[in-house]
XYZ file of C-alpha atoms in Angstrom:
701
model
C 44.616 2.131 -5.620
C 44.957 0.166 -8.833
C 41.773 0.760 -10.910
C 41.025 -2.960 -11.263
C 41.552 -3.517 -7.544
C 39.184 -0.622 -6.854
C 36.552 -2.121 -9.159
C 36.743 -5.509 -7.429
C 36.622 -3.969 -3.961
C 33.648 -1.773 -4.925
C 31.774 -4.775 -6.247
C 32.429 -6.712 -3.015
C 31.171 -3.675 -1.101
C 27.894 -3.857 -3.025
C 28.366 -0.908 -5.403
C 26.645 -1.776 -8.680
C 29.003 -0.830 -11.558
C 26.281 0.133 -14.043
C 22.532 0.528 -14.426
C 19.858 1.316 -17.025
C 18.362 4.795 -16.557
C 14.789 5.969 -17.068
C 15.487 6.612 -20.769
C 16.794 3.094 -21.338
C 20.406 4.216 -21.514
C 23.271 2.203 -19.961
C 25.108 4.249 -17.343
C 28.594 3.346 -16.124
C 29.530 4.411 -12.597
C 32.738 6.417 -12.478
C 35.680 5.192 -10.455
C 35.680 8.489 -8.559
C 32.130 7.811 -7.371
C 33.160 4.288 -6.375
C 36.152 5.634 -4.463
C 34.068 8.191 -2.563
C 31.349 5.703 -1.673
C 33.942 3.169 -0.546
C 35.442 5.865 1.680
C 31.980 6.546 3.133
C 31.624 2.939 4.217
C 32.855 1.678 7.553
C 35.618 -0.563 6.304
C 33.894 -3.888 7.112
C 34.007 -4.998 3.491
C 34.928 -8.668 3.201
C 38.497 -9.357 2.194
C 38.461 -12.858 0.677
C 41.980 -13.469 1.962
C 41.125 -12.644 5.579
C 37.531 -13.835 5.902
C 36.464 -16.095 8.788
C 35.731 -19.715 7.830
C 31.996 -19.118 8.427
C 29.925 -16.040 7.580
C 28.561 -13.910 10.441
C 25.008 -14.871 9.487
C 23.378 -17.645 7.480
C 19.708 -17.436 6.473
C 17.531 -20.344 5.331
C 13.827 -20.947 4.877
C 11.971 -23.567 6.894
C 12.376 -27.046 5.479
C 15.503 -26.166 3.534
C 18.633 -28.238 4.055
C 21.058 -25.901 2.312
C 24.588 -26.685 3.559
C 26.518 -23.842 5.121
C 29.915 -23.534 3.391
C 33.038 -23.341 5.550
C 36.598 -22.628 4.472
C 38.552 -24.727 6.979
C 41.471 -26.611 5.490
C 40.652 -29.683 7.592
C 37.384 -31.054 8.990
C 36.122 -29.278 12.119
C 33.489 -29.748 14.799
C 30.326 -27.684 15.037
C 27.626 -27.085 17.634
C 24.240 -25.588 16.794
C 22.233 -24.192 19.721
C 18.596 -23.467 18.984
C 16.753 -20.560 20.584
C 15.079 -23.099 22.860
C 18.452 -24.334 24.090
C 18.305 -27.631 22.185
C 21.758 -28.525 20.835
C 22.945 -30.343 17.712
C 26.527 -31.394 17.026
C 28.515 -32.768 14.142
C 31.579 -32.488 11.912
C 32.080 -30.537 8.737
C 31.887 -32.658 5.584
C 33.221 -31.503 2.234
C 33.846 -28.027 3.623
C 30.228 -27.574 4.724
C 27.927 -27.848 7.712
C 24.708 -29.678 6.925
C 22.091 -28.106 9.173
C 19.204 -30.170 10.568
C 16.287 -29.928 8.138
C 13.683 -29.684 10.904
C 15.049 -26.515 12.518
C 12.171 -24.357 13.796
C 11.849 -20.723 12.685
C 14.007 -18.486 14.835
C 17.480 -17.229 15.636
C 19.963 -19.998 16.377
C 23.705 -19.969 17.103
C 26.279 -22.096 15.286
C 29.794 -22.442 16.715
C 32.582 -23.903 14.587
C 35.626 -25.403 16.338
C 39.089 -26.134 14.940
C 41.665 -26.943 17.574
C 41.861 -24.059 20.036
C 39.999 -21.672 17.735
C 36.285 -21.161 17.293
C 33.975 -18.963 15.244
C 30.274 -18.108 15.571
C 27.521 -17.713 13.016
C 23.930 -16.617 13.555
C 21.612 -19.059 11.782
C 18.239 -17.525 10.948
C 15.425 -19.849 9.912
C 12.403 -18.083 8.446
C 9.001 -19.060 7.012
C 8.606 -18.682 3.233
C 6.025 -15.880 3.407
C 5.106 -12.997 5.656
C 2.123 -13.224 7.975
C -1.315 -12.634 6.439
C -4.440 -12.043 8.566
C -7.055 -14.825 8.515
C -9.583 -12.493 6.869
C -7.307 -12.004 3.857
C -6.500 -15.707 3.624
C -10.271 -16.306 3.569
C -10.589 -13.989 0.555
C -12.124 -10.956 2.264
C -11.554 -7.555 0.702
C -10.926 -5.045 3.457
C -10.901 -1.269 3.578
C -9.755 1.364 6.027
C -8.813 4.985 6.549
C -5.280 6.310 5.966
C -4.598 9.435 7.999
C -1.815 11.839 8.786
C -2.296 11.763 12.548
C -1.211 15.371 13.153
C -3.964 16.616 10.783
C -6.845 15.373 12.942
C -9.081 17.842 14.759
C -11.122 17.395 17.927
C -12.558 19.510 20.720
C -9.949 18.264 23.148
C -6.621 18.121 21.333
C -3.967 20.798 21.718
C -3.603 21.934 18.120
C -2.268 18.649 16.764
C -3.915 15.281 16.261
C -2.993 12.916 19.082
C -3.542 9.371 20.300
C -6.889 10.407 21.766
C -7.981 11.485 18.289
C -6.619 8.215 16.915
C -8.981 6.354 19.258
C -11.889 8.391 17.866
C -10.718 7.591 14.337
C -10.597 3.883 15.168
C -14.100 3.928 16.649
C -15.574 5.826 13.688
C -13.872 3.661 11.058
C -14.894 0.419 12.797
C -18.471 1.647 13.165
C -18.714 1.973 9.381
C -17.149 -1.424 8.643
C -13.507 -0.410 8.223
C -10.791 -2.960 8.991
C -7.923 -0.629 9.823
C -6.654 2.884 10.383
C -3.356 3.581 8.624
C -0.926 6.183 9.936
C 1.884 8.356 8.679
C 5.252 7.516 10.277
C 4.940 8.301 13.983
C 8.677 8.008 14.612
C 10.532 10.200 17.095
C 11.284 13.697 15.795
C 12.899 16.615 17.667
C 11.106 17.965 20.761
C 13.669 20.795 20.941
C 13.464 21.600 17.222
C 9.750 21.022 16.584
C 9.778 22.977 13.329
C 11.581 20.009 11.718
C 8.315 18.189 11.259
C 8.685 15.802 8.318
C 7.628 12.335 9.503
C 9.862 10.861 6.806
C 13.042 12.415 8.227
C 12.946 11.198 11.833
C 15.498 11.281 14.602
C 14.842 7.599 15.266
C 12.629 4.930 13.751
C 12.602 2.895 16.957
C 10.813 5.408 19.214
C 7.689 7.543 19.061
C 6.905 11.205 18.454
C 6.014 12.408 21.944
C 3.896 15.295 20.583
C 1.219 12.691 19.854
C 0.637 12.121 23.575
C -2.921 12.991 24.622
C -1.849 15.072 27.628
C -5.334 15.469 29.058
C -5.738 11.696 29.301
C -2.681 11.250 31.549
C -3.596 10.420 35.121
C -0.452 12.188 36.351
C -1.543 15.374 34.576
C -5.055 15.207 36.018
C -3.781 14.559 39.554
C -1.222 17.364 39.537
C -2.581 20.465 41.267
C 0.043 22.653 39.577
C -0.857 21.188 36.177
C -4.568 21.801 36.685
C -3.989 25.391 37.795
C -1.814 26.000 34.725
C -4.323 24.334 32.420
C -7.344 26.222 33.835
C -5.705 29.653 33.520
C -7.268 31.984 30.916
C -3.904 32.422 29.171
C -3.483 28.673 28.674
C -7.059 28.158 27.548
C -6.832 31.009 25.058
C -3.588 29.683 23.655
C -4.920 26.138 23.309
C -8.115 27.380 21.660
C -6.075 29.353 19.137
C -3.869 26.351 18.379
C -6.946 24.174 17.997
C -8.648 26.622 15.620
C -5.574 27.185 13.431
C -5.793 25.609 9.968
C -2.142 24.599 10.320
C -0.240 22.794 13.062
C 1.969 25.332 14.849
C 4.615 22.861 15.972
C 6.747 25.235 18.087
C 3.740 26.468 20.080
C 2.274 22.978 20.405
C 5.606 21.656 21.665
C 5.940 24.515 24.169
C 2.497 23.816 25.638
C 2.837 20.051 25.687
C 6.326 19.964 27.199
C 5.230 22.388 29.935
C 2.225 20.201 30.756
C 4.204 16.976 30.536
C 6.757 18.367 32.955
C 3.958 18.874 35.506
C 2.776 15.315 34.843
C 6.267 13.884 35.341
C 6.750 15.820 38.578
C 3.495 14.303 39.832
C 4.632 10.834 38.754
C 7.811 11.266 40.804
C 5.691 11.604 43.955
C 4.336 8.070 43.529
C 5.462 5.404 45.952
C 8.092 2.928 44.799
C 5.632 0.022 45.119
C 2.880 1.537 42.953
C 2.116 -0.460 39.768
C 2.934 2.492 37.499
C 6.396 2.783 39.029
C 7.074 -0.893 38.373
C 5.680 -0.650 34.859
C 7.949 2.318 34.097
C 10.977 0.429 35.430
C 10.095 -2.542 33.222
C 9.769 -0.207 30.215
C 13.231 1.252 30.839
C 14.685 -2.230 31.198
C 13.018 -3.392 27.978
C 14.128 -0.273 26.082
C 17.724 -0.861 27.080
C 20.542 1.043 25.453
C 18.365 2.329 22.611
C 15.910 4.036 24.986
C 18.788 5.446 27.029
C 20.293 6.935 23.874
C 16.943 8.407 22.766
C 16.226 10.004 26.149
C 19.801 11.269 26.485
C 19.744 12.733 22.988
C 16.473 14.598 23.631
C 17.619 15.816 27.059
C 20.978 16.993 25.718
C 19.339 18.663 22.723
C 17.037 20.625 25.043
C 19.915 21.537 27.366
C 22.065 22.859 24.497
C 19.115 24.767 23.016
C 18.540 26.492 26.367
C 22.264 27.225 26.615
C 22.192 29.116 23.329
C 23.022 26.349 20.855
C 19.757 25.796 18.918
C 20.153 23.231 16.148
C 18.382 20.727 13.965
C 20.581 17.945 15.307
C 23.892 16.836 16.761
C 26.032 17.866 13.802
C 25.712 21.502 14.952
C 26.434 20.696 18.611
C 29.723 21.569 20.339
C 32.312 18.919 19.312
C 32.528 17.329 22.753
C 28.856 16.295 22.564
C 28.874 14.950 19.021
C 29.544 11.353 20.028
C 27.198 9.400 22.275
C 30.117 7.655 23.972
C 32.170 10.798 24.721
C 33.346 11.777 28.209
C 31.296 14.982 27.987
C 28.120 13.005 27.294
C 28.828 10.636 30.192
C 29.296 13.635 32.478
C 26.040 15.147 31.174
C 24.214 11.898 31.987
C 25.481 11.992 35.568
C 24.464 15.630 36.082
C 21.095 15.428 34.274
C 19.807 11.981 35.160
C 16.330 13.302 36.050
C 16.016 15.116 32.723
C 16.879 11.870 30.929
C 14.278 10.015 33.002
C 11.749 12.682 31.983
C 12.193 11.896 28.294
C 12.087 8.156 29.058
C 8.777 8.830 30.836
C 7.439 10.561 27.715
C 8.331 7.565 25.537
C 6.618 5.303 28.065
C 3.425 7.348 28.050
C 3.406 7.539 24.249
C 3.832 3.757 24.015
C 1.059 3.155 26.570
C -1.410 5.334 24.680
C -0.534 3.827 21.306
C -0.887 0.329 22.752
C -4.312 1.321 24.142
C -5.381 2.373 20.634
C -4.339 -0.986 19.197
C -6.159 -2.855 21.970
C -9.246 -0.751 21.189
C -9.092 -1.835 17.544
C -8.912 -5.454 18.682
C -11.932 -5.050 20.982
C -13.834 -3.622 18.015
C -12.933 -6.743 15.984
C -11.059 -4.860 13.271
C -9.263 -7.549 11.206
C -6.068 -5.473 10.968
C -6.536 -2.621 13.429
C -3.631 -0.214 13.209
C -1.310 0.038 10.239
C 2.009 1.830 10.671
C 4.359 3.367 8.121
C 8.131 2.784 8.251
C 10.214 5.642 6.829
C 13.034 4.689 4.461
C 15.707 6.315 6.629
C 16.606 8.711 9.419
C 17.846 12.281 9.535
C 21.605 12.813 9.505
C 21.346 14.871 12.716
C 19.169 12.524 14.733
C 19.590 10.077 17.569
C 20.287 6.996 15.470
C 23.239 8.473 13.597
C 24.526 10.074 16.817
C 24.530 6.782 18.702
C 25.627 4.413 15.913
C 28.360 6.028 13.838
C 29.476 2.686 12.359
C 26.127 1.622 10.890
C 25.317 4.913 9.146
C 27.494 6.295 6.361
C 27.463 10.029 7.058
C 29.593 10.922 4.035
C 26.753 9.838 1.739
C 22.997 10.228 1.443
C 20.257 8.346 -0.360
C 17.950 9.552 -3.097
C 17.085 8.736 -6.687
C 18.937 9.042 -10.007
C 17.698 11.428 -12.704
C 14.437 10.319 -14.305
C 11.663 11.802 -16.415
C 9.875 13.355 -13.435
C 13.100 14.626 -11.821
C 15.744 15.306 -14.487
C 18.231 16.405 -11.820
C 17.599 13.387 -9.580
C 16.676 13.537 -5.902
C 18.709 13.821 -2.715
C 16.698 12.948 0.391
C 19.500 13.911 2.813
C 19.144 10.596 4.663
C 22.426 8.792 5.413
C 22.355 5.144 4.293
C 23.011 2.113 6.436
C 26.119 0.205 5.401
C 24.950 -3.219 4.120
C 28.316 -4.715 5.080
C 27.854 -3.631 8.690
C 24.288 -4.963 8.684
C 25.587 -8.344 7.590
C 28.483 -8.301 10.073
C 25.952 -7.660 12.859
C 23.725 -10.522 11.686
C 20.998 -7.977 10.769
C 20.417 -7.073 14.422
C 19.698 -3.354 13.692
C 17.122 -4.357 11.067
C 15.519 -6.899 13.402
C 15.241 -4.434 16.288
C 13.790 -1.752 14.008
C 11.141 -4.157 12.697
C 10.174 -5.243 16.198
C 9.799 -1.662 17.351
C 7.536 -0.805 14.414
C 5.475 -4.004 14.369
C 4.612 -3.661 18.036
C 0.956 -2.765 18.664
C -0.162 -2.910 15.026
C -1.547 -5.380 12.501
C 0.176 -4.103 9.363
C 3.394 -2.309 8.492
C 3.888 -0.328 5.304
C 7.534 -0.105 4.250
C 8.224 3.157 2.455
C 10.358 2.702 -0.677
C 10.437 -1.081 -0.285
C 13.018 -1.283 -3.090
C 15.540 -0.297 -0.403
C 15.592 -3.975 0.574
C 17.281 -4.611 -2.781
C 19.216 -1.437 -3.523
C 19.524 2.252 -2.681
C 20.880 5.153 -4.703
C 23.872 6.510 -2.753
C 25.147 10.037 -3.361
C 28.592 11.167 -2.110
C 28.446 14.163 0.217
C 28.532 17.555 -1.532
C 27.722 15.956 -4.890
C 24.528 16.002 -6.914
C 22.222 13.049 -7.419
C 23.720 12.619 -10.892
C 26.995 11.521 -9.291
C 25.554 8.618 -7.320
C 25.439 4.846 -7.686
C 23.180 2.004 -6.661
C 24.373 -0.057 -3.687
C 23.092 -3.594 -3.230
C 21.479 -4.854 -0.029
C 21.048 -8.552 0.902
C 17.449 -8.678 -0.286
C 16.835 -12.414 0.187
C 18.115 -12.339 3.756
C 16.210 -9.160 4.628
C 12.973 -10.578 3.207
C 13.495 -13.726 5.270
C 13.989 -11.705 8.460
C 10.921 -9.649 7.527
C 8.861 -12.839 7.187
C 10.092 -14.224 10.515
C 9.365 -11.041 12.470
C 6.055 -10.598 10.645
C 4.868 -13.989 11.948
C 6.201 -13.400 15.434
C 4.384 -10.086 15.709
C 1.379 -11.230 13.584
C 1.830 -8.146 11.442
C 1.275 -8.187 7.682
C 3.595 -6.263 5.342
C 2.774 -3.735 2.618
C 5.591 -2.544 0.382
C 5.440 0.943 -1.184
C 6.656 -0.022 -4.655
C 5.735 3.056 -6.675
C 8.017 4.486 -9.334
C 10.700 2.493 -11.117
C 10.665 -1.000 -9.623
C 13.586 -3.279 -10.547
C 12.519 -6.589 -12.079
C 14.754 -8.402 -9.604
C 12.540 -7.503 -6.643
C 8.984 -7.683 -8.003
C 8.770 -11.459 -7.964
C 10.643 -11.706 -4.676
C 8.172 -9.413 -2.933
C 5.163 -11.317 -4.228
C 6.654 -14.690 -3.298
C 7.499 -13.401 0.187
C 3.896 -12.353 0.845
C 4.622 -8.604 0.745
C 1.547 -6.733 -0.493
C 2.030 -4.260 -3.326
C 0.805 -0.639 -3.284
C -1.458 0.493 -6.123
C -2.543 4.109 -6.562
C -5.514 4.778 -8.844
C -3.875 7.828 -10.410
C -0.910 5.688 -11.538
C -2.807 2.563 -12.603
C -2.855 3.135 -16.352
C -2.103 0.855 -19.277
C 0.397 1.599 -22.037
C -2.468 3.034 -24.068
C -3.277 5.567 -21.339
C -6.467 3.831 -20.190
C -7.131 3.369 -16.494
C -6.802 -0.205 -15.314
C -10.211 -1.844 -14.773
C -10.943 -2.668 -11.117
C -11.088 -6.414 -11.791
C -7.522 -6.332 -13.147
C -5.975 -4.883 -9.989
C -3.436 -7.155 -8.311
C -5.083 -9.171 -5.524
C -2.009 -9.182 -3.259
C -2.042 -5.425 -2.967
C -3.422 -2.375 -1.258
C -5.248 0.034 -3.553
C -5.596 3.754 -2.859
C -7.046 6.744 -4.651
C -4.052 9.002 -3.991
C -1.277 9.515 -1.410
C 0.202 12.137 0.902
C 2.684 13.121 -1.845
C -0.001 13.604 -4.478
C -2.992 15.840 -5.017
C -6.271 15.159 -3.252
C -9.122 14.033 -5.525
C -10.441 17.582 -5.794
C -6.954 18.960 -6.345
C -6.312 16.412 -9.095
C -9.605 16.879 -10.913
C -9.647 20.660 -10.711
C -5.882 20.796 -11.475
C -5.326 22.861 -8.362
C -2.124 20.969 -7.580
C -0.649 22.081 -10.904
C -1.623 25.692 -10.327
C -0.110 25.462 -6.853
C 3.106 24.064 -8.338
C 3.282 26.988 -10.745
C 2.755 29.485 -7.905
C 5.521 27.790 -5.906
C 7.826 27.906 -8.959
C 8.388 24.155 -8.928
C 8.302 23.842 -12.703
C 11.398 24.981 -14.598
C 9.427 26.622 -17.414
C 5.964 27.571 -18.638
C 6.346 24.917 -21.306
C 6.668 22.208 -18.656
C 3.560 23.543 -16.918
C 1.576 23.465 -20.182
C 2.779 19.916 -20.825
C 1.578 18.838 -17.373
C -1.797 20.485 -17.972
C -2.138 18.590 -21.252
C -1.250 15.305 -19.543
C -3.806 16.026 -16.843
C -6.571 16.701 -19.362
C -5.868 13.360 -20.992
C -5.793 11.597 -17.614
C -9.094 13.137 -16.542
C -10.724 12.125 -19.818
C -9.452 8.558 -19.515
C -10.572 8.357 -15.899
C -14.046 9.669 -16.661
C -14.364 7.103 -19.475
C -13.455 4.349 -17.007
C -16.041 5.601 -14.499
C -18.730 5.541 -17.191
C -17.687 2.093 -18.429
C -18.054 0.688 -14.942
C -21.271 2.619 -14.275
C -19.687 4.350 -11.292
C -21.263 7.684 -12.298
C -24.749 8.379 -13.679
C -25.152 7.972 -17.429
C -26.483 11.550 -17.580
C -23.079 12.892 -16.476
C -21.266 14.384 -19.451
C -18.651 12.132 -21.079
C -16.493 15.212 -21.742
C -14.166 15.719 -18.781
C -13.740 19.420 -19.568
C -17.433 19.888 -18.792
C -17.388 17.986 -15.504
C -16.497 19.743 -12.270
C -15.681 17.953 -9.041
C -18.959 17.189 -7.279
C -20.322 14.753 -4.687
C -21.431 12.467 -7.549
C -17.980 12.424 -9.137
C -16.264 11.972 -5.769
C -18.581 9.080 -4.975
C -17.921 7.561 -8.399
C -14.177 7.574 -7.851
C -14.603 5.861 -4.494
C -16.924 3.285 -6.080
C -14.329 2.527 -8.734
C -11.497 1.653 -6.344
C -13.912 -0.046 -3.921
C -14.580 -2.584 -6.687
C -10.900 -3.343 -7.187
C -9.637 -6.891 -6.830
C -6.975 -5.729 -4.381
C -7.297 -7.282 -0.950
C -6.934 -3.914 0.794
C -8.249 -0.431 0.100
C -7.009 2.688 1.875
C -9.025 5.930 1.753
C -8.084 9.447 2.879
C -10.457 11.566 5.018
C -9.360 14.577 2.934
C -11.214 13.027 0.001
C -14.333 12.308 2.069
C -14.313 16.016 2.985
C -13.634 17.197 -0.602
C -10.477 19.075 0.407
C -8.256 20.672 -2.225
C -4.894 21.454 -0.599
C -2.327 18.620 -0.353
C -0.563 17.761 2.879
C 2.856 17.756 1.217
C 4.311 19.213 -1.989
C 7.455 17.271 -2.954
C 10.306 19.507 -4.052
C 9.464 22.269 -1.566
C 10.787 23.166 1.867
C 9.757 26.609 3.089
C 7.603 27.521 0.091
C 4.650 25.454 1.322
C 3.573 24.413 4.853
C 4.338 20.726 4.371
C 3.155 18.322 7.089
C 1.105 21.072 8.766
C -2.260 21.319 7.008
C -5.151 19.934 9.089
C -8.413 18.357 7.958
C -11.392 20.707 7.857
C -13.707 18.851 10.250
C -13.422 17.326 13.696
C -13.214 13.538 13.742
C -16.551 13.102 15.523
C -18.301 15.515 13.137
C -16.835 13.775 10.119
C -18.227 10.352 11.016
C -21.645 11.832 11.823
C -21.857 13.692 8.505
C -24.666 12.128 6.390
C -22.661 12.436 3.152
C -19.593 10.767 4.649
C -21.762 8.079 6.247
C -23.415 7.323 2.915
C -20.078 7.187 1.126
C -18.515 4.801 3.632
C -21.608 2.624 3.711
C -21.379 2.178 -0.036
C -17.633 1.511 0.055
C -18.223 -1.127 2.725
C -21.006 -2.754 0.682
C -18.903 -2.894 -2.472
C -15.887 -4.323 -0.641
C -18.017 -7.032 0.922
C -19.705 -8.022 -2.360
C -17.848 -10.035 -4.992
C -18.468 -7.770 -7.983
C -17.119 -8.836 -11.345
C -17.007 -6.941 -14.596
C -20.144 -8.737 -15.714
C -21.931 -7.925 -12.500
C -21.823 -4.137 -12.599
C -24.417 -2.403 -10.481
C -26.022 0.855 -11.550
C -25.643 4.109 -9.678
C -28.522 4.576 -7.299
């Protein structure tokens, strides 16, 4: 291909030809990278010479009267059908369709006619901002707990936190004044490869992780005589006790126990009469889930079948070739022969959805202003259900990550295949809409991981390093509009994880669209190295002390995360380790100075950070500091209430550290009855409910 033709085609495809790196240097994308990324795309890139006279989708905000351009040589007729069925008609004028200004928010259909030919365009009308709960619009400052669900302990779970534990977490948080419980991504993983446990590398973002089912709460499990005999046996009880007592989640053993028990429950369900309410509810669930649920259940059933037949794998890319496409003859034959197995996995999704819905309804009964807050992963695994069932949308010859920067000089490759923005547009954003609906269901807030993906993603050609990638544009204005529309329809507010390098182009767009920012205490420092005062925190934001990818408070203060990194050989040299230690000493000193300035710690506490060890007083002071922030939301981790040191995840590691496995040290019920935790949460609640300004500091009691 002629180099100039390639450059023009790459730009139409959304490949950004250059960018400014973390060192302020201008980087030009090579034509070889452009060629490889173009090859990875699905070929739906607009050719200006062959484009339809109307785009596949047109997005406007309510009240706008922006004309829709058309490229017909002569005037044509158009018909606009609203979602309600109301119709509008007219003729194109000056190569444009002037849409009615009073169109309601929603998804409408425009049809353009010219002689015997006609073309369709999805017209999406969206409100200007995302939904915000009444409490936030009234100026309330809310707080809640942010948990990794699998880390929770209780007397009744089976070695992994479950939806029963989530109910306990909701009750405890609400009892102490909390407005929400935030969760790690609870997307579907791999029941037949449970060791692949990262919640940020799911099989599907539309369905749930069935290991979170509270098996003991299922009526079908309790009514099954075979299930109760199995459960009451000494061997089962010993195994469950061991799993419960383990400091880490043993995913393979948990999955073995739960799938055995759930099989008994499903067998019992199959004995129900056709007219029983549960039977009808399950049929409605299958109908509502449609093709996506059928694909998820088929994928999980086929994965288990192949594993039992001697083909264990982390996903479909290692399956026999005849099963690697969801629409293959071999898969259709499998569906006919294993229909009951597919229904079993549909049943598991139904039970997971029922229990999660019950948790959300519990939060509503307890008058929590937000209730549950979910986390949407930035992508899906290359071997999961979504890529298996939708080969056109996902570009499997590329993956997303990050370019080299000061923290990662080699860049990052997350091994998540990107969605083709050209296919998204051609489908009128239907995959994005369906994903949002699935994740906004049964919750009051949705956190979007790496929210910059709405604007651009760093694509890396397969078998290349992150250095050889390029940014690819996404239709940010349209996606934000869809986000706002679905947010209002589901009454679900939006939080955007905007840590790291945030392009200027998106910051203002996110704020204007009502997307709440994400502010982490450990990163909130001024150019001079001082920690940002609480009254200068952004109001349209959620503040946190730390995150699942960072050290706990104890780990940070005692530098245990750095020592752990050295043990795991994460740092390339001793010099880098010493540099990090020096940075940490400066950060601790600046943070302690901020705590003293805001009277969050007693005046008698030393002002020299090297002389201050982590203690209940220091822990309480750090919580006081962020509780005073101007941010509308505050998310706290139970690990920090319990003064835990080990992180849940160490970025840059795979097998060196038990990522996504470490549990909390106390049972949920014990934690909320602990006098120290109760005192801490009572003070956080008081500070969030009082309008404290810099001039109204309160002394430490």
